[in-house]
Short mmCIF file of C-alpha atoms in Angstrom, two decimals:
data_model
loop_
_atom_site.label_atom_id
_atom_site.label_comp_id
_atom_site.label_asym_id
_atom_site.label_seq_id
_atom_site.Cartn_x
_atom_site.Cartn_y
_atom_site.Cartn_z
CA UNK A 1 -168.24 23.70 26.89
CA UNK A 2 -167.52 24.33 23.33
CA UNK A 3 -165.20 21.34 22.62
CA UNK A 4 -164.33 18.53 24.13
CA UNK A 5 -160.98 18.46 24.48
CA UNK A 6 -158.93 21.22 26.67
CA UNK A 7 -155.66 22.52 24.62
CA UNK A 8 -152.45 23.51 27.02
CA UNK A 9 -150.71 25.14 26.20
CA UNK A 10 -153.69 27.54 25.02
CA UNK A 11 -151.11 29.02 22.18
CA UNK A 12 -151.39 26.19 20.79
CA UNK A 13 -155.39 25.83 20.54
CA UNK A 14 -155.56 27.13 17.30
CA UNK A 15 -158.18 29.05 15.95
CA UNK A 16 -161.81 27.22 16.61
CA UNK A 17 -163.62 29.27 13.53
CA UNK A 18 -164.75 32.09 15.48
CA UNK A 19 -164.01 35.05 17.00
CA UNK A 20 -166.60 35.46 20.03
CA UNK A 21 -164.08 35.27 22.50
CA UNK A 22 -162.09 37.92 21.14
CA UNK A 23 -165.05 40.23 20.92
CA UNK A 24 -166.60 39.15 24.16
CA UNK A 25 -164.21 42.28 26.01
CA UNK A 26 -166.15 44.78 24.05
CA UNK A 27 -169.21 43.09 22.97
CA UNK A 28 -170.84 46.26 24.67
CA UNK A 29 -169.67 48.55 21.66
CA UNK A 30 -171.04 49.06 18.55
CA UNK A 31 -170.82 46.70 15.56
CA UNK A 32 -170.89 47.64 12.17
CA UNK A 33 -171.40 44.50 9.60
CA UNK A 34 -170.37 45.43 6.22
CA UNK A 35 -171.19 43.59 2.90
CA UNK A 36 -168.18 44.99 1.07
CA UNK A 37 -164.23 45.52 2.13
CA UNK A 38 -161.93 42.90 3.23
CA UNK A 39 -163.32 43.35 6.86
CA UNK A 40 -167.03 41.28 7.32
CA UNK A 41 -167.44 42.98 10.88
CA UNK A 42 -166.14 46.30 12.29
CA UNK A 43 -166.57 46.95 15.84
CA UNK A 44 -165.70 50.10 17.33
CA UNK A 45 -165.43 52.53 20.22
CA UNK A 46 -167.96 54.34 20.95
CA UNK A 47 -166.21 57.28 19.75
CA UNK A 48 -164.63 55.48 16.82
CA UNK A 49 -161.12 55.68 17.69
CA UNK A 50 -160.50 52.14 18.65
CA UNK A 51 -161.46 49.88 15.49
CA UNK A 52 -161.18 46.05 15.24
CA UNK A 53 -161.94 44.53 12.11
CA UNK A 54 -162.54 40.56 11.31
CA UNK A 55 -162.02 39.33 7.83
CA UNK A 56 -163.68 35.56 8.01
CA UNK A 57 -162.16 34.66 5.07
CA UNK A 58 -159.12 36.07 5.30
CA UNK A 59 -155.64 35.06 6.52
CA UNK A 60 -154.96 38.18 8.22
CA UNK A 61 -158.64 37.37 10.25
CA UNK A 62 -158.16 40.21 12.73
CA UNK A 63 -157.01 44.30 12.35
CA UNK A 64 -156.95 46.39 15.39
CA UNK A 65 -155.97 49.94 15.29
CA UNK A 66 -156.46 53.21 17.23
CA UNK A 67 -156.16 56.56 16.10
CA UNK A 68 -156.23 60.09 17.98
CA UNK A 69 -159.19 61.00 16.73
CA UNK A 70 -162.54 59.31 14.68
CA UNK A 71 -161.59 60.15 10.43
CA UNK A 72 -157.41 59.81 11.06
CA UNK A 73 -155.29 57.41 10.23
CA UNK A 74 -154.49 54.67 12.69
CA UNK A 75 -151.41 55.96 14.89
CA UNK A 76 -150.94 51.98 15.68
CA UNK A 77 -151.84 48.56 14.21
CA UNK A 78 -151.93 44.52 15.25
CA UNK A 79 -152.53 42.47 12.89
CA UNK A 80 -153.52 39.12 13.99
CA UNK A 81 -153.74 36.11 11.33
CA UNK A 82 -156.15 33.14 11.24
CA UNK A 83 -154.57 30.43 12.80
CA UNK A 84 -154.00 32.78 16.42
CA UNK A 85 -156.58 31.44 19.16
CA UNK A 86 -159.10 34.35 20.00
CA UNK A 87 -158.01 33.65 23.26
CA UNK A 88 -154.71 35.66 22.61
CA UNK A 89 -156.29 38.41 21.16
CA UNK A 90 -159.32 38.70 23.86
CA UNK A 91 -156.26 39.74 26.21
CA UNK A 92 -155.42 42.78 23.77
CA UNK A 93 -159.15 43.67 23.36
CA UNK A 94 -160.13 43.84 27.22
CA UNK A 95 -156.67 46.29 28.08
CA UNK A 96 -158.53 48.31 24.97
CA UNK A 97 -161.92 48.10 26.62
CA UNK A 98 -159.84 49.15 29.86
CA UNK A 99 -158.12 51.57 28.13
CA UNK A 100 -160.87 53.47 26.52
CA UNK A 101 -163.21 53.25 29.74
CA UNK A 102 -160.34 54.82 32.06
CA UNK A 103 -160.67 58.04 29.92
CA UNK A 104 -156.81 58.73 29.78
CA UNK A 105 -156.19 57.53 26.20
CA UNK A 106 -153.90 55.31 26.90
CA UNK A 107 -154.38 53.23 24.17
CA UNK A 108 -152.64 56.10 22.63
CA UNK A 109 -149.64 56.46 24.70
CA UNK A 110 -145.86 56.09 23.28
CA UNK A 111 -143.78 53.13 23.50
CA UNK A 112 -141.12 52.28 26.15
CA UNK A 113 -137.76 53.20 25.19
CA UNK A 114 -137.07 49.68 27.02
CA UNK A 115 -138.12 46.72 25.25
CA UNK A 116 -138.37 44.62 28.59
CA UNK A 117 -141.36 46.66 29.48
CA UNK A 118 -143.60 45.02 26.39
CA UNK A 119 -142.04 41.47 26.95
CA UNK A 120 -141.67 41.30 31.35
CA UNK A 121 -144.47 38.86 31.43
CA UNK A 122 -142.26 36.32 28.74
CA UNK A 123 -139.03 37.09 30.75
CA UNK A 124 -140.97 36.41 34.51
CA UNK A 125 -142.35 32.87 32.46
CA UNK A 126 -138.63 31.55 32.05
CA UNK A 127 -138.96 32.74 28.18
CA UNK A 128 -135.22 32.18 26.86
CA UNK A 129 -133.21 35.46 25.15
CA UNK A 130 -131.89 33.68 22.02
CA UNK A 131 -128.95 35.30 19.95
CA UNK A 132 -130.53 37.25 16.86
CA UNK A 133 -129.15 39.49 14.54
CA UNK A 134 -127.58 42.40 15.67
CA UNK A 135 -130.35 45.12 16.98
CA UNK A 136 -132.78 42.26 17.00
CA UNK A 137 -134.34 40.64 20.22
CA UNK A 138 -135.72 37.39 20.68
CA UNK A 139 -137.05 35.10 22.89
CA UNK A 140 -138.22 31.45 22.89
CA UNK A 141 -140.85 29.74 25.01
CA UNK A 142 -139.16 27.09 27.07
CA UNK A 143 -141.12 24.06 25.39
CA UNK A 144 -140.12 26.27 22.15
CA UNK A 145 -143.29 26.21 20.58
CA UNK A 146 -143.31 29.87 20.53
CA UNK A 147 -141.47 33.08 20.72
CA UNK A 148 -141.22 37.09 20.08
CA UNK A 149 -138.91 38.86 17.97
CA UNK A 150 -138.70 42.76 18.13
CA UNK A 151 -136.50 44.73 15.53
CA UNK A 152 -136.34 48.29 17.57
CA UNK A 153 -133.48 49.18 15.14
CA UNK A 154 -135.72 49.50 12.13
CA UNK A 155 -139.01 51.63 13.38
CA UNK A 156 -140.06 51.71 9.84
CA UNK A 157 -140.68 48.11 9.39
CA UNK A 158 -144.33 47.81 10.18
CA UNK A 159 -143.33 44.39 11.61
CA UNK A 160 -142.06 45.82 14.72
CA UNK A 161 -142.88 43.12 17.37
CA UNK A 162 -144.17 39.68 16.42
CA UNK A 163 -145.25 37.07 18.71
CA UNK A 164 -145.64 33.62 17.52
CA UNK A 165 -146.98 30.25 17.97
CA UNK A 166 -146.95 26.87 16.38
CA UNK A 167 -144.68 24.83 13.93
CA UNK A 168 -144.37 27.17 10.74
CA UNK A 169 -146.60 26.70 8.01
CA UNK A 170 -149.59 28.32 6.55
CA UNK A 171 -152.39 26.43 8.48
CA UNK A 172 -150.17 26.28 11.87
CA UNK A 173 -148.11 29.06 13.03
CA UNK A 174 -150.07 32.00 15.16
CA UNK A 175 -148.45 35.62 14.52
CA UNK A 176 -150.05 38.61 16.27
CA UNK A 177 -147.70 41.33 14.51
CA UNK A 178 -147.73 44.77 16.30
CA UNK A 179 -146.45 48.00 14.16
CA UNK A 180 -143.38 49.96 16.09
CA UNK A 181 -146.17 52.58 17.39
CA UNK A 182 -148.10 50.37 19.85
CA UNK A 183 -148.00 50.61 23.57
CA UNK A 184 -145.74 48.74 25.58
CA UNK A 185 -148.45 47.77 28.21
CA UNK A 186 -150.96 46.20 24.98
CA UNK A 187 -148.11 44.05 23.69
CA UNK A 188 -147.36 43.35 27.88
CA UNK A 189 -150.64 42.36 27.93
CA UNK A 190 -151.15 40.28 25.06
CA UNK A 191 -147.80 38.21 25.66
CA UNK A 192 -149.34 37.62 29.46
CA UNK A 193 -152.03 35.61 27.58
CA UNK A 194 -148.95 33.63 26.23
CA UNK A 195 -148.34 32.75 29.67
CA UNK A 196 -151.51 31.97 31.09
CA UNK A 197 -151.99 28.05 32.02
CA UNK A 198 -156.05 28.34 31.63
CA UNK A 199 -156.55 25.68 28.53
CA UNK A 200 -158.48 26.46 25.69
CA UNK A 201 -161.71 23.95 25.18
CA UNK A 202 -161.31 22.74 21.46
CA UNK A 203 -163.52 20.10 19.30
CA UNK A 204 -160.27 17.36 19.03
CA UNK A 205 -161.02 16.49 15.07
CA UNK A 206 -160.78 20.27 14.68
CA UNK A 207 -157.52 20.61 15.84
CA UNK A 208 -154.35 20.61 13.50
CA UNK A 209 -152.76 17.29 13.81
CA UNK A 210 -149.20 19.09 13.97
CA UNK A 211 -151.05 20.75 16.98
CA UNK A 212 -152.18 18.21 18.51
CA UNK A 213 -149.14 16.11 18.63
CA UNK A 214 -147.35 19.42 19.99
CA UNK A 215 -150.02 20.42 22.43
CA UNK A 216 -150.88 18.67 25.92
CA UNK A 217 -154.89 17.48 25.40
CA UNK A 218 -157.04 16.16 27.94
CA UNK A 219 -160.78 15.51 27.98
CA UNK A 220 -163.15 18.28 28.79
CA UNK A 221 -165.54 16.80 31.93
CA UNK A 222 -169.15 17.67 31.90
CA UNK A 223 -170.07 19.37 34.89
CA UNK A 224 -171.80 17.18 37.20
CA UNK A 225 -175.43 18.30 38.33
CA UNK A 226 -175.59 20.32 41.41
CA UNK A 227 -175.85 17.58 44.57
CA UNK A 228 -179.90 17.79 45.64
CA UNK A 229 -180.38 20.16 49.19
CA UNK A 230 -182.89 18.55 51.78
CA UNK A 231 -185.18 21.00 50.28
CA UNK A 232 -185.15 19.44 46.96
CA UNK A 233 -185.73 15.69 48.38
CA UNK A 234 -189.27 14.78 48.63
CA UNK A 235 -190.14 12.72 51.98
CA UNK A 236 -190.48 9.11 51.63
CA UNK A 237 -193.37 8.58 53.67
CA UNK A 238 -196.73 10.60 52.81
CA UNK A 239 -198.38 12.10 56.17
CA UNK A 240 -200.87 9.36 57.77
CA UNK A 241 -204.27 10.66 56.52
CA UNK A 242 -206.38 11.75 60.13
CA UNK A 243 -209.90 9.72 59.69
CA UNK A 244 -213.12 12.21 59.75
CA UNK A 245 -214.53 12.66 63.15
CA UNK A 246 -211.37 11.31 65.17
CA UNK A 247 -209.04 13.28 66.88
CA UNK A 248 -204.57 12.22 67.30
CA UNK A 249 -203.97 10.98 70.42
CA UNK A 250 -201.38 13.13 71.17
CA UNK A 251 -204.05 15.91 70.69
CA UNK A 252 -205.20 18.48 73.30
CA UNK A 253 -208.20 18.72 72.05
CA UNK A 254 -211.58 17.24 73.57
CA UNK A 255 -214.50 15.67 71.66
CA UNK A 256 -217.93 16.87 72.03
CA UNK A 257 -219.00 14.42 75.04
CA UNK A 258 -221.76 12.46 75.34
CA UNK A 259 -225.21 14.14 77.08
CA UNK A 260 -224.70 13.26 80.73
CA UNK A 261 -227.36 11.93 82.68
CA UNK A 262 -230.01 14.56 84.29
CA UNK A 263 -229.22 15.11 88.21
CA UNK A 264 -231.77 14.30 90.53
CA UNK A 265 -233.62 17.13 92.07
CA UNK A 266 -232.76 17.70 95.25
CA UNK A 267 -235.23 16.97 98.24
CA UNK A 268 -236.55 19.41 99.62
#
């Protein structure tokens, strides 16, 4: 387990200082590292329409995109910053993976004219509709340590949707921020992850204090070893060594008898 403490809710896990679980959906494609450009890592589709990028050092650590074809300009973008859990964003990249591997470009499709389609699994999770300026939606987690806000009003703001996590602050609050373009079913899918009890394993003196007094942390357990079969547990008692020359006396066998006396001839 890497940490040993498990984080619930997992939106508030914070990032751990890598990205491996976010990649882990398409660990399959290829990887470009780059020495220069804001983006350390690019890894791509294998036809190069799909691009996530991960800045190590930067606060905007993740930028996915897709385009319709390999050398245009991204028809969609999410742009994930550092303190978001690569949990989160592992639930974007595997509907990608899905996406791309179906064939159908869906990853490409238009939005929902209904903005209930990109939010049902927040709505089905007891998420609460909050009063927000007019044209604007938003809704609230019910321990209200997170939330979505969607301006479908304003398609130019590149800010479309924006789901959050965390008290604000620079070093605490989570944003994944999805431009107006995106699918409904990739922001559906990346707000189930919101919802998803599964903890996320965490090193505790790693974790933001302001975290940590939010989130609901209990110790990771060690699996136990696997419980020995009958096949694994040598005998206790050796086998009795037979002595040379001597045969078990549960044996069928017969031992070479002695020479028996020579019969008399018979008289004649």
């Amino acid at each position: 387990m890497d940490g040993d403490v498990h984080v619930a809710p997992r939106y508030l896990a914070g990032s751990p200082g890598h990205g491996d679980a976010g990649f882990a959906p398409v660990a399959h494609w290829p990887h470009h590292h780059l020495d220069e450009g804001p983006h350390q890592l690019v890894v791509t589709s294998p036809d190069h329409r799909i691009r996530i990028g991960w800045a190590g050092d930067d606060y905007d650590l993740w930028t996915i995109s897709a385009a319709p074809d390999a050398v245009s300009g991204p028809q969609w973008t999410a742009i994930v910053n550092q303190n978001t859990p690569p949990e989160l964003v592992a639930a974007l990249t595997t509907a990608l993976a899905q996406d791309w591997a179906d064939g159908q470009d869906r990853f490409l499709a238009a939005p929902s004219l209904y903005w209930r389609d990109g939010v049902s699994p927040l709505i089905a999770s007891g998420w609460k509709h909050e009063a927000a300026e007019r044209g604007a939606v938003e809704l609230t987690a019910p321990d209200g340590n997170a939330g979505l806000y969607i301006n479908p009003t304003r398609r130019d703001l590149e800010d479309g949707t924006q789901l959050w996590a965390g008290p604000a602050g620079w070093d605490t609050r989570a944003e994944i921020t999805f431009t107006p373009r995106t699918p409904s079913h990739l922001i559906a899918a990346t707000a189930a992850a919101f919802t998803d009890p599964t903890p996320a394993a965490r090193w505790r003196e790693s974790l933001h204090p302001k975290l940590a007094a939010l989130a609901q942390l209990t110790p990771v357990v060690p699996p136990r070893p696997p419980v020995p079969t009958p096949r694994d547990i040598p005998p206790r008692l050796g086998v009795r060594p037979v002595p040379v020359g001597s045969i078990p006396r549960w044996s069928t066998a017969t031992t070479p008898s002695a020479a028996l006396p020579a019969r008399p001839a018979a008289r004649r």
